[in-house]
Amino acid sequence: MQPLTQAEAVARAALVQVRSYRVDLDLTGTPDGPRFASTTTVSFTCRTPGAGTFVDVRAVALEDARLNGRGVDVDRARWQGGRLPLHGLEAENTLFVRAVMECTNTGEGLHRFTDTEDGEVYLYAQSFLDDAARVFACFDQPDLKAPLHLTVRAPEAWEVRANGAGTRVAPGRWEFTPTAPLATYVVSLVAGPYQVWSREHDGVPLALLCRRSLAPYLEDQAPEIFELTAACLDHYHALFGIRYPFGKYDQAFVPEFNMGAMENPGLVVFRDELVFRSAVTEAERERRAVVIAHEMAHMWFGDLVTMRWWDDLWLNESFAEYMGTRVTAAATRFTQAWTSFAVGRKNWGYAADQRPSTHPVAPLEVPDSAAALLNFDGISYAKGASALRQLVEWVGDDDFLAGLRAYFATHAFGNATLDDLLAALARASGKDLSGWAEAWLRRPRLDTLRPQARLDDRGTYEAVEIVRAEPVEAPAARPHRVGLGVYDSAPGGGAVTLRRRVLVDLEPAAPGGRTAVPELVGTAAGRLLLVNDGDLTYAKTRFGPGDLERLGEVLPDLADPLARAVVWSAAADLIRDADWPAGEYLALAVRALRTERSVAVLEDVLHFTAGTVVDCYLPARDRRAAREALVDTCRSVIDSVAGPGPGPGQGQGRLLAAARGLISCAQQPEVRLLRDWLDGRSVPAGLVVDPDLRWRLLGRLVVLDAAGEAEIGAELACDPSTRGAEHAARIRATVGHPAAKARAWKTVTEDQVSSVRLVAATALGFWQPGQDDLTAAYVERYVADMPRLAADRSPHAVRQLAGAAFPRYAVAAGTVAAVDQLLGRSDVGPVLARVVVDAADDLRRALAARELHQASHPGGWPDPPPAGPSATDPGPPGPGPAGAEPVSG
């Protein structure tokens, strides 16, 4: 389909104004087939009578199209391309379109899903980003908002929900109240034998929906979700001074959803993996809470006031990311949400902002809707949220909120731009924000902040500076308000705590990027001088030389979880930049994770260490020792937590996170242990071997060639759920046999019958560390096959499949050269190009990290003991391996 360009959207918005949509959908045939009838009546005005434009409609067939009572001359080629031309517009117009639409299995338009457990069919409409035209004829762009009046015919036993409040007016016939003006990309409905739970809070009707096979799980979790929803509603009402403006608030958990959730007003849709069917950690529950708060923030940022075009995506996602984390931390039991943001989401932003594909938070131009899709990344979410947190520090919270309230009041149910928001904030704060916006929102990449300190003879700071370095390729003159923390332990040892924090304003004009911190002169030096203490700004941070050397001693005793998150984030960035050997990071993880109390930090660091540091940044010779060390670390955590019946909370979460980490790093010596756990033997007290953990255990056994198809089939028979099917597809692709790899690759590149989610699961399992010889030929297959896949698939599907199928563990110069050839081809579209550019950058970083690691550990990791008479008598001191500290006796 031809993407809508920004120029076309501007021209169409200048010509027409939509008054209303009346849409009737007939879903009665969808239980048996993928097609449905869609009838749309659009009322709109034209500022230049006699002019022409087009309406968006992606139909299988157009049965009737009339403009102001006259038949529309249907050019088959044009409407099959997604556009129906309209000529001879009048001042007042009525367009009638009756079409046959097709359900999808890609999570776009009206998605159709058959539950493998009970055979029931479920539908949901996903109109984002420009897929509303797959459901009804419309002017599909964000600044042509209009009320929607929806009617639906469906099987009599089905529940149907939409943006407006619905009434079953006859068996199988539903009518929904007209909505407030909506952007087309947030129009939605769900239909099927959904189970419903209802409540009311402060006059707002609330409901939860999920498919029947998940109902027992949501039944148990509904009280928590309702509690979170109510708390977030109350907090947003207090912050914004404007009540939730869309009547009811339904939250539907739907299958095979592409994203985490979608902010459709009155009907928020979530991926139903957020209905937990197995044990989860408190960190995972916290992430669900943040998603709930994030989508609710969109009711104001995006739904009440909508961006005019996708160049202002940050008005939606950056604000929802910021407010979602802020409100979760302030209004729910998950008070450490900013710690999770610092160690997880923010690192997503840091990584994205250092790739060749980086872009500004608010780019000056987004040429078309296809390009807009590419900007839904860590920059628009995490970097934008971090910039807002910095802005709040600068202008003050009261003025920030006053500006937001004025912005909502001025632009309610309409559209706005970056300039509109800045004007409201400037009026409220009395500050000119144009320079801030230029530096933080219009320029890509990020600064690097480094502490420098000089001590006097007494061990106190004689001089302290923060040195700010701009990215050479994209200087931005960003101002920063940053915390500088001095951390120390009490005399005699113990916890390392904050002794003093100073807020420092780093001005762009500071000579040499150096800002003195006179407040710390005369202060006794600590064991850690931490830049960005409190995580108030968005920047790469570095350590002083002594601090970096002491991290292994300091980090395990560092009391503040947010400070630990900032340290871990900085350490990860060091090895991504090949400024610190991966082996040193690994040693730090092995030492510090044994006592890590934050489950969010433990999960994220374990995942990064095992999945990136070990599998990508270490050469094959060192992986066995690295995994042994991580297994030992996870055993240590399990032993410290496991006991008689640990209840839910941090202890239970640490146990589960460590068990998952052990499974992911297990090798041949652990095969017996994995089998015992799978069979219910020798399971640590408090650890529940439920379906999701069983699939993890079986998956690792298959990778270790200790299980195969018979065990996969037996497990799938015990768990025939959709998630079970996805687990089985992924694990089958990991099997270390040429025939299994050939079958998996054929599925990835040719299967358009199965859902995209199921095919993506196969792609995720295909590449495995240690199977290099088996999969080497598929590097060239990726280069050859992906352009064809991209031509046959939708942008969302390309993004999922090409990313999952990328040879991420084939870390070699030859892989980089091969994918570079792919980027040089003329048939590579923008979505595939973006996937490959980002993944190739990860490969280059992995190659650089391996080179530094091997230079630092020429004898292998961990460093071998020094040669000498014996282990207890190593001989005289002498220089150690290159880059290592001297060895002392």
mmCIF file with all atom_site columns, N, CA, C and O in Angstrom, residues 273-311:
data_model
loop_
_atom_site.group_PDB
_atom_site.id
_atom_site.type_symbol
_atom_site.label_atom_id
_atom_site.label_alt_id
_atom_site.label_comp_id
_atom_site.label_asym_id
_atom_site.label_entity_id
_atom_site.label_seq_id
_atom_site.pdbx_PDB_ins_code
_atom_site.Cartn_x
_atom_site.Cartn_y
_atom_site.Cartn_z
_atom_site.occupancy
_atom_site.B_iso_or_equiv
_atom_site.pdbx_formal_charge
_atom_site.auth_seq_id
_atom_site.auth_comp_id
_atom_site.auth_asym_id
_atom_site.auth_atom_id
_atom_site.pdbx_PDB_model_num
ATOM 1   N N  . GLU A 1 273 ? -0.341 -11.516 27.031 1.00 0.00 ? 273 GLU A N  1
ATOM 2   C CA . GLU A 1 273 ? 0.739  -12.035 27.876 1.00 0.00 ? 273 GLU A CA 1
ATOM 3   C C  . GLU A 1 273 ? 0.781  -11.313 29.216 1.00 0.00 ? 273 GLU A C  1
ATOM 4   O O  . GLU A 1 273 ? 1.378  -11.804 30.173 1.00 0.00 ? 273 GLU A O  1
ATOM 5   N N  . LEU A 1 274 ? 0.142  -10.136 29.295 1.00 0.00 ? 274 LEU A N  1
ATOM 6   C CA . LEU A 1 274 ? 0.083  -9.403  30.560 1.00 0.00 ? 274 LEU A CA 1
ATOM 7   C C  . LEU A 1 274 ? -0.947 -9.981  31.518 1.00 0.00 ? 274 LEU A C  1
ATOM 8   O O  . LEU A 1 274 ? -1.058 -9.516  32.659 1.00 0.00 ? 274 LEU A O  1
ATOM 9   N N  . VAL A 1 275 ? -1.702 -10.967 31.071 1.00 0.00 ? 275 VAL A N  1
ATOM 10  C CA . VAL A 1 275 ? -2.460 -11.807 32.001 1.00 0.00 ? 275 VAL A CA 1
ATOM 11  C C  . VAL A 1 275 ? -1.545 -12.984 32.323 1.00 0.00 ? 275 VAL A C  1
ATOM 12  O O  . VAL A 1 275 ? -1.319 -13.862 31.492 1.00 0.00 ? 275 VAL A O  1
ATOM 13  N N  . PHE A 1 276 ? -0.976 -12.972 33.491 1.00 0.00 ? 276 PHE A N  1
ATOM 14  C CA . PHE A 1 276 ? 0.070  -13.942 33.834 1.00 0.00 ? 276 PHE A CA 1
ATOM 15  C C  . PHE A 1 276 ? -0.555 -15.297 34.138 1.00 0.00 ? 276 PHE A C  1
ATOM 16  O O  . PHE A 1 276 ? -1.430 -15.413 35.001 1.00 0.00 ? 276 PHE A O  1
ATOM 17  N N  . ARG A 1 277 ? -0.092 -16.317 33.440 1.00 0.00 ? 277 ARG A N  1
ATOM 18  C CA . ARG A 1 277 ? -0.609 -17.660 33.690 1.00 0.00 ? 277 ARG A CA 1
ATOM 19  C C  . ARG A 1 277 ? 0.387  -18.499 34.476 1.00 0.00 ? 277 ARG A C  1
ATOM 20  O O  . ARG A 1 277 ? 0.097  -19.651 34.823 1.00 0.00 ? 277 ARG A O  1
ATOM 21  N N  . SER A 1 278 ? 1.579  -17.958 34.730 1.00 0.00 ? 278 SER A N  1
ATOM 22  C CA . SER A 1 278 ? 2.592  -18.631 35.526 1.00 0.00 ? 278 SER A CA 1
ATOM 23  C C  . SER A 1 278 ? 3.187  -17.620 36.494 1.00 0.00 ? 278 SER A C  1
ATOM 24  O O  . SER A 1 278 ? 2.864  -16.424 36.449 1.00 0.00 ? 278 SER A O  1
ATOM 25  N N  . ALA A 1 279 ? 4.034  -18.100 37.372 1.00 0.00 ? 279 ALA A N  1
ATOM 26  C CA . ALA A 1 279 ? 4.638  -17.220 38.366 1.00 0.00 ? 279 ALA A CA 1
ATOM 27  C C  . ALA A 1 279 ? 5.451  -16.123 37.685 1.00 0.00 ? 279 ALA A C  1
ATOM 28  O O  . ALA A 1 279 ? 6.111  -16.353 36.671 1.00 0.00 ? 279 ALA A O  1
ATOM 29  N N  . VAL A 1 280 ? 5.391  -14.922 38.222 1.00 0.00 ? 280 VAL A N  1
ATOM 30  C CA . VAL A 1 280 ? 6.157  -13.788 37.716 1.00 0.00 ? 280 VAL A CA 1
ATOM 31  C C  . VAL A 1 280 ? 6.793  -13.080 38.897 1.00 0.00 ? 280 VAL A C  1
ATOM 32  O O  . VAL A 1 280 ? 6.401  -13.256 40.049 1.00 0.00 ? 280 VAL A O  1
ATOM 33  N N  . THR A 1 281 ? 7.769  -12.255 38.593 1.00 0.00 ? 281 THR A N  1
ATOM 34  C CA . THR A 1 281 ? 8.431  -11.475 39.637 1.00 0.00 ? 281 THR A CA 1
ATOM 35  C C  . THR A 1 281 ? 7.666  -10.183 39.886 1.00 0.00 ? 281 THR A C  1
ATOM 36  O O  . THR A 1 281 ? 6.826  -9.753  39.089 1.00 0.00 ? 281 THR A O  1
ATOM 37  N N  . GLU A 1 282 ? 7.972  -9.539  41.005 1.00 0.00 ? 282 GLU A N  1
ATOM 38  C CA . GLU A 1 282 ? 7.386  -8.231  41.281 1.00 0.00 ? 282 GLU A CA 1
ATOM 39  C C  . GLU A 1 282 ? 7.798  -7.227  40.207 1.00 0.00 ? 282 GLU A C  1
ATOM 40  O O  . GLU A 1 282 ? 7.048  -6.309  39.891 1.00 0.00 ? 282 GLU A O  1
ATOM 41  N N  . ALA A 1 283 ? 8.974  -7.388  39.640 1.00 0.00 ? 283 ALA A N  1
ATOM 42  C CA . ALA A 1 283 ? 9.407  -6.483  38.571 1.00 0.00 ? 283 ALA A CA 1
ATOM 43  C C  . ALA A 1 283 ? 8.499  -6.612  37.356 1.00 0.00 ? 283 ALA A C  1
ATOM 44  O O  . ALA A 1 283 ? 8.195  -5.621  36.682 1.00 0.00 ? 283 ALA A O  1
ATOM 45  N N  . GLU A 1 284 ? 8.057  -7.831  37.053 1.00 0.00 ? 284 GLU A N  1
ATOM 46  C CA . GLU A 1 284 ? 7.144  -8.013  35.930 1.00 0.00 ? 284 GLU A CA 1
ATOM 47  C C  . GLU A 1 284 ? 5.769  -7.431  36.237 1.00 0.00 ? 284 GLU A C  1
ATOM 48  O O  . GLU A 1 284 ? 5.108  -6.851  35.364 1.00 0.00 ? 284 GLU A O  1
ATOM 49  N N  . ARG A 1 285 ? 5.320  -7.571  37.469 1.00 0.00 ? 285 ARG A N  1
ATOM 50  C CA . ARG A 1 285 ? 4.066  -6.923  37.859 1.00 0.00 ? 285 ARG A CA 1
ATOM 51  C C  . ARG A 1 285 ? 4.208  -5.404  37.785 1.00 0.00 ? 285 ARG A C  1
ATOM 52  O O  . ARG A 1 285 ? 3.273  -4.697  37.389 1.00 0.00 ? 285 ARG A O  1
ATOM 53  N N  . GLU A 1 286 ? 5.359  -4.913  38.179 1.00 0.00 ? 286 GLU A N  1
ATOM 54  C CA . GLU A 1 286 ? 5.605  -3.469  38.076 1.00 0.00 ? 286 GLU A CA 1
ATOM 55  C C  . GLU A 1 286 ? 5.560  -3.015  36.631 1.00 0.00 ? 286 GLU A C  1
ATOM 56  O O  . GLU A 1 286 ? 4.971  -1.971  36.315 1.00 0.00 ? 286 GLU A O  1
ATOM 57  N N  . ARG A 1 287 ? 6.153  -3.790  35.721 1.00 0.00 ? 287 ARG A N  1
ATOM 58  C CA . ARG A 1 287 ? 6.123  -3.411  34.314 1.00 0.00 ? 287 ARG A CA 1
ATOM 59  C C  . ARG A 1 287 ? 4.693  -3.360  33.791 1.00 0.00 ? 287 ARG A C  1
ATOM 60  O O  . ARG A 1 287 ? 4.339  -2.490  32.991 1.00 0.00 ? 287 ARG A O  1
ATOM 61  N N  . ARG A 1 288 ? 3.850  -4.298  34.223 1.00 0.00 ? 288 ARG A N  1
ATOM 62  C CA . ARG A 1 288 ? 2.445  -4.241  33.828 1.00 0.00 ? 288 ARG A CA 1
ATOM 63  C C  . ARG A 1 288 ? 1.788  -2.982  34.375 1.00 0.00 ? 288 ARG A C  1
ATOM 64  O O  . ARG A 1 288 ? 1.004  -2.330  33.676 1.00 0.00 ? 288 ARG A O  1
ATOM 65  N N  . ALA A 1 289 ? 2.093  -2.630  35.607 1.00 0.00 ? 289 ALA A N  1
ATOM 66  C CA . ALA A 1 289 ? 1.523  -1.413  36.182 1.00 0.00 ? 289 ALA A CA 1
ATOM 67  C C  . ALA A 1 289 ? 1.941  -0.186  35.393 1.00 0.00 ? 289 ALA A C  1
ATOM 68  O O  . ALA A 1 289 ? 1.132  0.729   35.153 1.00 0.00 ? 289 ALA A O  1
ATOM 69  N N  . VAL A 1 290 ? 3.217  -0.138  34.967 1.00 0.00 ? 290 VAL A N  1
ATOM 70  C CA . VAL A 1 290 ? 3.697  1.005   34.186 1.00 0.00 ? 290 VAL A CA 1
ATOM 71  C C  . VAL A 1 290 ? 2.976  1.069   32.843 1.00 0.00 ? 290 VAL A C  1
ATOM 72  O O  . VAL A 1 290 ? 2.622  2.158   32.364 1.00 0.00 ? 290 VAL A O  1
ATOM 73  N N  . VAL A 1 291 ? 2.742  -0.089  32.220 1.00 0.00 ? 291 VAL A N  1
ATOM 74  C CA . VAL A 1 291 ? 2.009  -0.092  30.949 1.00 0.00 ? 291 VAL A CA 1
ATOM 75  C C  . VAL A 1 291 ? 0.595  0.437   31.151 1.00 0.00 ? 291 VAL A C  1
ATOM 76  O O  . VAL A 1 291 ? 0.080  1.235   30.349 1.00 0.00 ? 291 VAL A O  1
ATOM 77  N N  . ILE A 1 292 ? -0.072 0.021   32.219 1.00 0.00 ? 292 ILE A N  1
ATOM 78  C CA . ILE A 1 292 ? -1.423 0.522   32.511 1.00 0.00 ? 292 ILE A CA 1
ATOM 79  C C  . ILE A 1 292 ? -1.401 2.033   32.682 1.00 0.00 ? 292 ILE A C  1
ATOM 80  O O  . ILE A 1 292 ? -2.232 2.757   32.112 1.00 0.00 ? 292 ILE A O  1
ATOM 81  N N  . ALA A 1 293 ? -0.430 2.542   33.457 1.00 0.00 ? 293 ALA A N  1
ATOM 82  C CA . ALA A 1 293 ? -0.340 3.983   33.675 1.00 0.00 ? 293 ALA A CA 1
ATOM 83  C C  . ALA A 1 293 ? 0.060  4.724   32.401 1.00 0.00 ? 293 ALA A C  1
ATOM 84  O O  . ALA A 1 293 ? -0.398 5.851   32.152 1.00 0.00 ? 293 ALA A O  1
ATOM 85  N N  . HIS A 1 294 ? 0.920  4.114   31.588 1.00 0.00 ? 294 HIS A N  1
ATOM 86  C CA . HIS A 1 294 ? 1.343  4.701   30.316 1.00 0.00 ? 294 HIS A CA 1
ATOM 87  C C  . HIS A 1 294 ? 0.140  4.891   29.387 1.00 0.00 ? 294 HIS A C  1
ATOM 88  O O  . HIS A 1 294 ? -0.056 5.980   28.826 1.00 0.00 ? 294 HIS A O  1
ATOM 89  N N  . GLU A 1 295 ? -0.659 3.834   29.226 1.00 0.00 ? 295 GLU A N  1
ATOM 90  C CA . GLU A 1 295 ? -1.808 3.943   28.317 1.00 0.00 ? 295 GLU A CA 1
ATOM 91  C C  . GLU A 1 295 ? -2.833 4.942   28.836 1.00 0.00 ? 295 GLU A C  1
ATOM 92  O O  . GLU A 1 295 ? -3.464 5.661   28.052 1.00 0.00 ? 295 GLU A O  1
ATOM 93  N N  . MET A 1 296 ? -2.992 5.007   30.151 1.00 0.00 ? 296 MET A N  1
ATOM 94  C CA . MET A 1 296 ? -3.930 5.978   30.701 1.00 0.00 ? 296 MET A CA 1
ATOM 95  C C  . MET A 1 296 ? -3.444 7.402   30.462 1.00 0.00 ? 296 MET A C  1
ATOM 96  O O  . MET A 1 296 ? -4.256 8.307   30.196 1.00 0.00 ? 296 MET A O  1
ATOM 97  N N  . ALA A 1 297 ? -2.138 7.638   30.528 1.00 0.00 ? 297 ALA A N  1
ATOM 98  C CA . ALA A 1 297 ? -1.604 8.973   30.240 1.00 0.00 ? 297 ALA A CA 1
ATOM 99  C C  . ALA A 1 297 ? -1.979 9.406   28.828 1.00 0.00 ? 297 ALA A C  1
ATOM 100 O O  . ALA A 1 297 ? -2.219 10.588  28.562 1.00 0.00 ? 297 ALA A O  1
ATOM 101 N N  . HIS A 1 298 ? -2.058 8.457   27.905 1.00 0.00 ? 298 HIS A N  1
ATOM 102 C CA . HIS A 1 298 ? -2.435 8.772   26.523 1.00 0.00 ? 298 HIS A CA 1
ATOM 103 C C  . HIS A 1 298 ? -3.859 9.323   26.411 1.00 0.00 ? 298 HIS A C  1
ATOM 104 O O  . HIS A 1 298 ? -4.189 9.948   25.394 1.00 0.00 ? 298 HIS A O  1
ATOM 105 N N  . MET A 1 299 ? -4.699 9.069   27.392 1.00 0.00 ? 299 MET A N  1
ATOM 106 C CA . MET A 1 299 ? -6.055 9.612   27.319 1.00 0.00 ? 299 MET A CA 1
ATOM 107 C C  . MET A 1 299 ? -6.013 11.138  27.224 1.00 0.00 ? 299 MET A C  1
ATOM 108 O O  . MET A 1 299 ? -6.889 11.754  26.616 1.00 0.00 ? 299 MET A O  1
ATOM 109 N N  . TRP A 1 300 ? -4.990 11.722  27.809 1.00 0.00 ? 300 TRP A N  1
ATOM 110 C CA . TRP A 1 300 ? -4.768 13.162  27.699 1.00 0.00 ? 300 TRP A CA 1
ATOM 111 C C  . TRP A 1 300 ? -3.751 13.465  26.593 1.00 0.00 ? 300 TRP A C  1
ATOM 112 O O  . TRP A 1 300 ? -3.996 14.317  25.751 1.00 0.00 ? 300 TRP A O  1
ATOM 113 N N  . PHE A 1 301 ? -2.606 12.766  26.629 1.00 0.00 ? 301 PHE A N  1
ATOM 114 C CA . PHE A 1 301 ? -1.540 12.991  25.646 1.00 0.00 ? 301 PHE A CA 1
ATOM 115 C C  . PHE A 1 301 ? -1.737 12.064  24.454 1.00 0.00 ? 301 PHE A C  1
ATOM 116 O O  . PHE A 1 301 ? -1.267 10.933  24.448 1.00 0.00 ? 301 PHE A O  1
ATOM 117 N N  . GLY A 1 302 ? -2.475 12.518  23.455 1.00 0.00 ? 302 GLY A N  1
ATOM 118 C CA . GLY A 1 302 ? -2.681 11.725  22.260 1.00 0.00 ? 302 GLY A CA 1
ATOM 119 C C  . GLY A 1 302 ? -4.135 11.585  21.896 1.00 0.00 ? 302 GLY A C  1
ATOM 120 O O  . GLY A 1 302 ? -4.504 11.658  20.719 1.00 0.00 ? 302 GLY A O  1
ATOM 121 N N  . ASP A 1 303 ? -5.005 11.372  22.920 1.00 0.00 ? 303 ASP A N  1
ATOM 122 C CA . ASP A 1 303 ? -6.418 11.165  22.634 1.00 0.00 ? 303 ASP A CA 1
ATOM 123 C C  . ASP A 1 303 ? -7.219 12.455  22.824 1.00 0.00 ? 303 ASP A C  1
ATOM 124 O O  . ASP A 1 303 ? -7.973 12.857  21.937 1.00 0.00 ? 303 ASP A O  1
ATOM 125 N N  . LEU A 1 304 ? -7.079 13.108  23.988 1.00 0.00 ? 304 LEU A N  1
ATOM 126 C CA . LEU A 1 304 ? -7.735 14.406  24.183 1.00 0.00 ? 304 LEU A CA 1
ATOM 127 C C  . LEU A 1 304 ? -7.090 15.461  23.277 1.00 0.00 ? 304 LEU A C  1
ATOM 128 O O  . LEU A 1 304 ? -7.773 16.174  22.542 1.00 0.00 ? 304 LEU A O  1
ATOM 129 N N  . VAL A 1 305 ? -5.772 15.555  23.329 1.00 0.00 ? 305 VAL A N  1
ATOM 130 C CA . VAL A 1 305 ? -5.007 16.431  22.437 1.00 0.00 ? 305 VAL A CA 1
ATOM 131 C C  . VAL A 1 305 ? -4.104 15.538  21.589 1.00 0.00 ? 305 VAL A C  1
ATOM 132 O O  . VAL A 1 305 ? -3.291 14.792  22.129 1.00 0.00 ? 305 VAL A O  1
ATOM 133 N N  . THR A 1 306 ? -4.260 15.634  20.287 1.00 0.00 ? 306 THR A N  1
ATOM 134 C CA . THR A 1 306 ? -3.571 14.735  19.360 1.00 0.00 ? 306 THR A CA 1
ATOM 135 C C  . THR A 1 306 ? -2.554 15.514  18.538 1.00 0.00 ? 306 THR A C  1
ATOM 136 O O  . THR A 1 306 ? -2.810 16.656  18.147 1.00 0.00 ? 306 THR A O  1
ATOM 137 N N  . MET A 1 307 ? -1.417 14.891  18.308 1.00 0.00 ? 307 MET A N  1
ATOM 138 C CA . MET A 1 307 ? -0.423 15.499  17.419 1.00 0.00 ? 307 MET A CA 1
ATOM 139 C C  . MET A 1 307 ? -1.036 15.743  16.040 1.00 0.00 ? 307 MET A C  1
ATOM 140 O O  . MET A 1 307 ? -1.924 15.004  15.599 1.00 0.00 ? 307 MET A O  1
ATOM 141 N N  . ARG A 1 308 ? -0.546 16.760  15.365 1.00 0.00 ? 308 ARG A N  1
ATOM 142 C CA . ARG A 1 308 ? -1.057 17.061  14.029 1.00 0.00 ? 308 ARG A CA 1
ATOM 143 C C  . ARG A 1 308 ? -0.505 16.066  13.010 1.00 0.00 ? 308 ARG A C  1
ATOM 144 O O  . ARG A 1 308 ? -1.192 15.646  12.089 1.00 0.00 ? 308 ARG A O  1
ATOM 145 N N  . TRP A 1 309 ? 0.765  15.716  13.142 1.00 0.00 ? 309 TRP A N  1
ATOM 146 C CA . TRP A 1 309 ? 1.400  14.737  12.248 1.00 0.00 ? 309 TRP A CA 1
ATOM 147 C C  . TRP A 1 309 ? 2.434  13.981  13.056 1.00 0.00 ? 309 TRP A C  1
ATOM 148 O O  . TRP A 1 309 ? 2.759  14.334  14.196 1.00 0.00 ? 309 TRP A O  1
ATOM 149 N N  . TRP A 1 310 ? 2.983  12.920  12.469 1.00 0.00 ? 310 TRP A N  1
ATOM 150 C CA . TRP A 1 310 ? 3.845  12.003  13.202 1.00 0.00 ? 310 TRP A CA 1
ATOM 151 C C  . TRP A 1 310 ? 5.202  12.592  13.561 1.00 0.00 ? 310 TRP A C  1
ATOM 152 O O  . TRP A 1 310 ? 5.957  11.958  14.307 1.00 0.00 ? 310 TRP A O  1
ATOM 153 N N  . ASP A 1 311 ? 5.550  13.788  13.065 1.00 0.00 ? 311 ASP A N  1
ATOM 154 C CA . ASP A 1 311 ? 6.792  14.424  13.512 1.00 0.00 ? 311 ASP A CA 1
ATOM 155 C C  . ASP A 1 311 ? 6.700  14.847  14.970 1.00 0.00 ? 311 ASP A C  1
ATOM 156 O O  . ASP A 1 311 ? 7.720  15.089  15.609 1.00 0.00 ? 311 ASP A O  1
#
